[in-house]
PDB file of C-alpha atoms in Angstrom:
ATOM      1  CA  UNK A   1       0.000   0.000   0.000  1.00 30.00           C
ATOM      2  CA  UNK A   2       1.484   3.279  -1.075  1.00 29.00           C
ATOM      3  CA  UNK A   3       1.402   5.948   1.634  1.00 31.00           C
ATOM      4  CA  UNK A   4       1.915   9.648   1.409  1.00 27.00           C
ATOM      5  CA  UNK A   5       3.254  11.060   4.632  1.00 27.00           C
ATOM      6  CA  UNK A   6       2.973  14.687   5.604  1.00 23.00           C
ATOM      7  CA  UNK A   7       5.807  15.115   8.037  1.00 27.00           C
ATOM      8  CA  UNK A   8       6.519  18.333   9.853  1.00 24.00           C
ATOM      9  CA  UNK A   9       9.807  17.568  11.503  1.00 30.00           C
ATOM     10  CA  UNK A  10      13.136  19.213  11.390  1.00 28.00           C
ATOM     11  CA  UNK A  11      14.964  15.931  11.984  1.00 29.00           C
ATOM     12  CA  UNK A  12      18.579  16.363  12.838  1.00 27.00           C
ATOM     13  CA  UNK A  13      18.933  19.371  10.564  1.00 29.00           C
ATOM     14  CA  UNK A  14      17.693  21.723  13.262  1.00 33.00           C
ATOM     15  CA  UNK A  15      18.784  19.734  16.283  1.00 32.00           C
ATOM     16  CA  UNK A  16      22.399  18.771  15.739  1.00 29.00           C
ATOM     17  CA  UNK A  17      25.023  21.387  14.867  1.00 32.00           C
ATOM     18  CA  UNK A  18      26.328  20.448  11.437  1.00 34.00           C
ATOM     19  CA  UNK A  19      27.589  22.042   8.312  1.00 32.00           C
ATOM     20  CA  UNK A  20      25.323  21.520   5.332  1.00 36.00           C
ATOM     21  CA  UNK A  21      26.087  22.930   1.896  1.00 40.00           C
ATOM     22  CA  UNK A  22      28.895  24.921   3.481  1.00 42.00           C
ATOM     23  CA  UNK A  23      26.559  26.662   5.943  1.00 44.00           C
ATOM     24  CA  UNK A  24      26.454  26.249   9.710  1.00 44.00           C
ATOM     25  CA  UNK A  25      23.162  25.880  11.565  1.00 43.00           C
ATOM     26  CA  UNK A  26      23.395  29.536  12.523  1.00 45.00           C
ATOM     27  CA  UNK A  27      23.539  30.538   8.853  1.00 44.00           C
ATOM     28  CA  UNK A  28      20.479  28.370   8.106  1.00 43.00           C
ATOM     29  CA  UNK A  29      18.369  29.706  10.988  1.00 47.00           C
ATOM     30  CA  UNK A  30      16.422  32.031   8.690  1.00 52.00           C
ATOM     31  CA  UNK A  31      15.380  29.285   6.279  1.00 63.00           C
ATOM     32  CA  UNK A  32      11.700  28.458   6.202  1.00 71.00           C
ATOM     33  CA  UNK A  33      10.335  24.930   6.346  1.00 67.00           C
ATOM     34  CA  UNK A  34       9.469  25.006   2.615  1.00 77.00           C
ATOM     35  CA  UNK A  35      13.032  26.118   1.834  1.00 78.00           C
ATOM     36  CA  UNK A  36      14.436  23.263   3.907  1.00 72.00           C
ATOM     37  CA  UNK A  37      12.052  20.821   2.215  1.00 75.00           C
ATOM     38  CA  UNK A  38      13.280  22.021  -1.189  1.00 82.00           C
ATOM     39  CA  UNK A  39      16.895  21.670  -0.052  1.00 79.00           C
ATOM     40  CA  UNK A  40      16.345  18.154   1.349  1.00 73.00           C
ATOM     41  CA  UNK A  41      13.724  16.388  -0.785  1.00 74.00           C
ATOM     42  CA  UNK A  42      12.649  13.058   0.660  1.00 65.00           C
ATOM     43  CA  UNK A  43      13.968  14.012   4.096  1.00 61.00           C
ATOM     44  CA  UNK A  44      11.621  16.834   5.046  1.00 65.00           C
ATOM     45  CA  UNK A  45       8.108  16.456   3.686  1.00 66.00           C
ATOM     46  CA  UNK A  46       5.481  19.108   4.280  1.00 69.00           C
ATOM     47  CA  UNK A  47       2.793  17.924   1.914  1.00 72.00           C
ATOM     48  CA  UNK A  48       1.884  14.800   0.072  1.00 75.00           C
ATOM     49  CA  UNK A  49       0.250  14.225  -3.279  1.00 78.00           C
ATOM     50  CA  UNK A  50      -2.926  16.355  -3.309  1.00 80.00           C
ATOM     51  CA  UNK A  51      -4.598  13.860  -5.649  1.00 86.00           C
ATOM     52  CA  UNK A  52      -4.538  11.035  -3.071  1.00 83.00           C
ATOM     53  CA  UNK A  53      -6.677  12.777  -0.453  1.00 78.00           C
ATOM     54  CA  UNK A  54      -4.603  11.376   2.434  1.00 79.00           C
ATOM     55  CA  UNK A  55      -3.108  12.760   5.618  1.00 81.00           C
ATOM     56  CA  UNK A  56      -0.536  11.441   8.064  1.00 83.00           C
ATOM     57  CA  UNK A  57      -1.663  10.927  11.632  1.00 89.00           C
ATOM     58  CA  UNK A  58       1.059  11.012  14.286  1.00 90.00           C
ATOM     59  CA  UNK A  59       1.157  10.554  18.051  1.00 91.00           C
ATOM     60  CA  UNK A  60       4.081  11.703  20.201  1.00 90.00           C
ATOM     61  CA  UNK A  61       5.429  11.140  23.706  1.00 86.00           C
ATOM     62  CA  UNK A  62       4.176   7.602  24.312  1.00 90.00           C
ATOM     63  CA  UNK A  63       3.497   4.943  24.902  1.00 95.00           C
ATOM     64  CA  UNK A  64       1.357   6.162  27.775  1.00 93.00           C
ATOM     65  CA  UNK A  65      -0.768   3.570  29.593  1.00 92.00           C
ATOM     66  CA  UNK A  66      -3.447   6.216  30.178  1.00 91.00           C
ATOM     67  CA  UNK A  67      -4.071   6.777  26.460  1.00 92.00           C
ATOM     68  CA  UNK A  68      -2.272   4.376  24.128  1.00 94.00           C
ATOM     69  CA  UNK A  69      -4.719   1.478  24.364  1.00 93.00           C
ATOM     70  CA  UNK A  70      -7.696   3.743  23.675  1.00 94.00           C
ATOM     71  CA  UNK A  71      -5.914   5.346  20.725  1.00 94.00           C
ATOM     72  CA  UNK A  72      -4.974   1.953  19.274  1.00 95.00           C
ATOM     73  CA  UNK A  73      -8.496   0.593  19.736  1.00 95.00           C
ATOM     74  CA  UNK A  74      -9.993   3.628  18.001  1.00 94.00           C
ATOM     75  CA  UNK A  75      -7.548   3.411  15.103  1.00 95.00           C
ATOM     76  CA  UNK A  76      -8.362  -0.287  14.757  1.00 96.00           C
ATOM     77  CA  UNK A  77     -12.119   0.396  14.812  1.00 95.00           C
ATOM     78  CA  UNK A  78     -11.752   2.809  11.894  1.00 94.00           C
ATOM     79  CA  UNK A  79      -9.035   0.936   9.996  1.00 94.00           C
ATOM     80  CA  UNK A  80      -6.640   3.874  10.257  1.00 94.00           C
ATOM     81  CA  UNK A  81      -2.854   3.668  10.352  1.00 95.00           C
ATOM     82  CA  UNK A  82      -0.656   6.152  12.219  1.00 95.00           C
ATOM     83  CA  UNK A  83       2.927   6.848  13.192  1.00 94.00           C
ATOM     84  CA  UNK A  84       3.830   6.690  16.875  1.00 96.00           C
ATOM     85  CA  UNK A  85       6.913   8.697  17.871  1.00 94.00           C
ATOM     86  CA  UNK A  86       7.900   6.945  21.081  1.00 96.00           C
ATOM     87  CA  UNK A  87      10.137   7.902  23.967  1.00 96.00           C
ATOM     88  CA  UNK A  88      12.736   5.213  24.592  1.00 97.00           C
ATOM     89  CA  UNK A  89      12.266   4.988  28.367  1.00 97.00           C
ATOM     90  CA  UNK A  90       8.496   4.673  27.930  1.00 97.00           C
ATOM     91  CA  UNK A  91       8.911   2.084  25.184  1.00 97.00           C
ATOM     92  CA  UNK A  92      11.151   0.024  27.428  1.00 97.00           C
ATOM     93  CA  UNK A  93       8.659   0.305  30.312  1.00 97.00           C
ATOM     94  CA  UNK A  94       5.670  -0.577  28.079  1.00 97.00           C
ATOM     95  CA  UNK A  95       6.926  -3.145  25.571  1.00 98.00           C
ATOM     96  CA  UNK A  96       3.488  -4.669  24.924  1.00 97.00           C
ATOM     97  CA  UNK A  97       2.249  -1.373  23.476  1.00 97.00           C
ATOM     98  CA  UNK A  98       5.275  -1.137  21.183  1.00 97.00           C
ATOM     99  CA  UNK A  99       4.719  -4.666  19.920  1.00 98.00           C
ATOM    100  CA  UNK A 100       1.010  -3.999  19.401  1.00 97.00           C
ATOM    101  CA  UNK A 101       1.740  -0.789  17.473  1.00 97.00           C
ATOM    102  CA  UNK A 102       4.026  -2.748  15.156  1.00 97.00           C
ATOM    103  CA  UNK A 103       1.759  -5.806  14.865  1.00 97.00           C
ATOM    104  CA  UNK A 104      -1.208  -3.640  13.856  1.00 97.00           C
ATOM    105  CA  UNK A 105       0.773  -2.111  11.003  1.00 97.00           C
ATOM    106  CA  UNK A 106       1.496   1.309  12.433  1.00 97.00           C
ATOM    107  CA  UNK A 107       4.878   2.962  12.009  1.00 95.00           C
ATOM    108  CA  UNK A 108       7.204   3.501  14.950  1.00 96.00           C
ATOM    109  CA  UNK A 109       9.363   6.604  15.130  1.00 94.00           C
ATOM    110  CA  UNK A 110      12.062   7.796  17.511  1.00 94.00           C
ATOM    111  CA  UNK A 111      11.230  10.655  19.920  1.00 93.00           C
ATOM    112  CA  UNK A 112      14.454  10.426  22.001  1.00 93.00           C
ATOM    113  CA  UNK A 113      15.189   8.380  25.105  1.00 95.00           C
ATOM    114  CA  UNK A 114      14.151  10.819  27.860  1.00 94.00           C
ATOM    115  CA  UNK A 115      12.352  13.640  25.972  1.00 93.00           C
ATOM    116  CA  UNK A 116      14.901  16.375  26.699  1.00 90.00           C
ATOM    117  CA  UNK A 117      15.033  19.792  25.121  1.00 87.00           C
ATOM    118  CA  UNK A 118      17.664  18.966  22.495  1.00 84.00           C
ATOM    119  CA  UNK A 119      18.967  22.526  22.382  1.00 84.00           C
ATOM    120  CA  UNK A 120      20.251  21.981  25.946  1.00 88.00           C
ATOM    121  CA  UNK A 121      22.351  18.946  24.948  1.00 88.00           C
ATOM    122  CA  UNK A 122      25.698  18.457  23.299  1.00 89.00           C
ATOM    123  CA  UNK A 123      25.856  16.694  19.945  1.00 89.00           C
ATOM    124  CA  UNK A 124      27.155  13.554  21.704  1.00 91.00           C
ATOM    125  CA  UNK A 125      24.278  13.615  24.208  1.00 92.00           C
ATOM    126  CA  UNK A 126      21.752  14.017  21.372  1.00 90.00           C
ATOM    127  CA  UNK A 127      23.298  11.124  19.497  1.00 91.00           C
ATOM    128  CA  UNK A 128      23.072   8.952  22.617  1.00 94.00           C
ATOM    129  CA  UNK A 129      19.386   9.865  23.115  1.00 94.00           C
ATOM    130  CA  UNK A 130      18.576   8.861  19.544  1.00 92.00           C
ATOM    131  CA  UNK A 131      20.760   5.757  19.322  1.00 95.00           C
ATOM    132  CA  UNK A 132      19.573   4.286  22.628  1.00 97.00           C
ATOM    133  CA  UNK A 133      15.942   4.691  21.578  1.00 96.00           C
ATOM    134  CA  UNK A 134      16.695   3.075  18.215  1.00 96.00           C
ATOM    135  CA  UNK A 135      18.255   0.136  20.072  1.00 97.00           C
ATOM    136  CA  UNK A 136      15.266  -0.261  22.408  1.00 97.00           C
ATOM    137  CA  UNK A 137      12.815  -0.247  19.507  1.00 97.00           C
ATOM    138  CA  UNK A 138      14.970  -2.720  17.573  1.00 97.00           C
ATOM    139  CA  UNK A 139      15.103  -5.089  20.566  1.00 98.00           C
ATOM    140  CA  UNK A 140      11.304  -4.979  20.859  1.00 98.00           C
ATOM    141  CA  UNK A 141      10.221  -5.260  17.214  1.00 97.00           C
ATOM    142  CA  UNK A 142      13.305  -6.267  15.241  1.00 97.00           C
ATOM    143  CA  UNK A 143      14.028  -3.073  13.309  1.00 96.00           C
ATOM    144  CA  UNK A 144      15.187   0.476  13.872  1.00 95.00           C
ATOM    145  CA  UNK A 145      12.763   3.283  13.127  1.00 93.00           C
ATOM    146  CA  UNK A 146      13.213   5.382   9.993  1.00 87.00           C
ATOM    147  CA  UNK A 147      11.602   8.522  11.436  1.00 86.00           C
ATOM    148  CA  UNK A 148      12.706  10.928  14.134  1.00 83.00           C
ATOM    149  CA  UNK A 149      10.747  13.791  15.684  1.00 82.00           C
ATOM    150  CA  UNK A 150      12.381  16.254  17.979  1.00 76.00           C
ATOM    151  CA  UNK A 151      10.600  17.669  21.004  1.00 73.00           C
ATOM    152  CA  UNK A 152       8.754  20.844  20.167  1.00 63.00           C
ATOM    153  CA  UNK A 153       9.265  23.445  22.891  1.00 56.00           C
TER     154      UNK A 153
END
């Protein structure tokens, strides 16, 4: 099944200090999301194919025992797929939800290990947050996620 994902995430482009096309993050600060999407096609997506009449549904900060089961049951009732950006510590504490998300055909994404404000971390600390969450997800479902969403302040 072909999916069109509308993804509003800055990925590592806005979170990790790097040099891209000879410009530092500071030099890119004024770029708009559409400009970044043009510069990085296939990495930053802000709209899908308007002819398909589809949207992307995402959930962040879980799994949360207070809400995740209800969300999954509702999605199942309506035959809707979503992407769940999970926090590594919560995924590790709630492995049954992670397995259910995967088994029901939803996509899993990385939302860091502890949900820090990434602008307060060093590049090494950010890398650790992302890599440890990737490892937890891989241990639970057998693959590393392809999507990353940073915490929005």
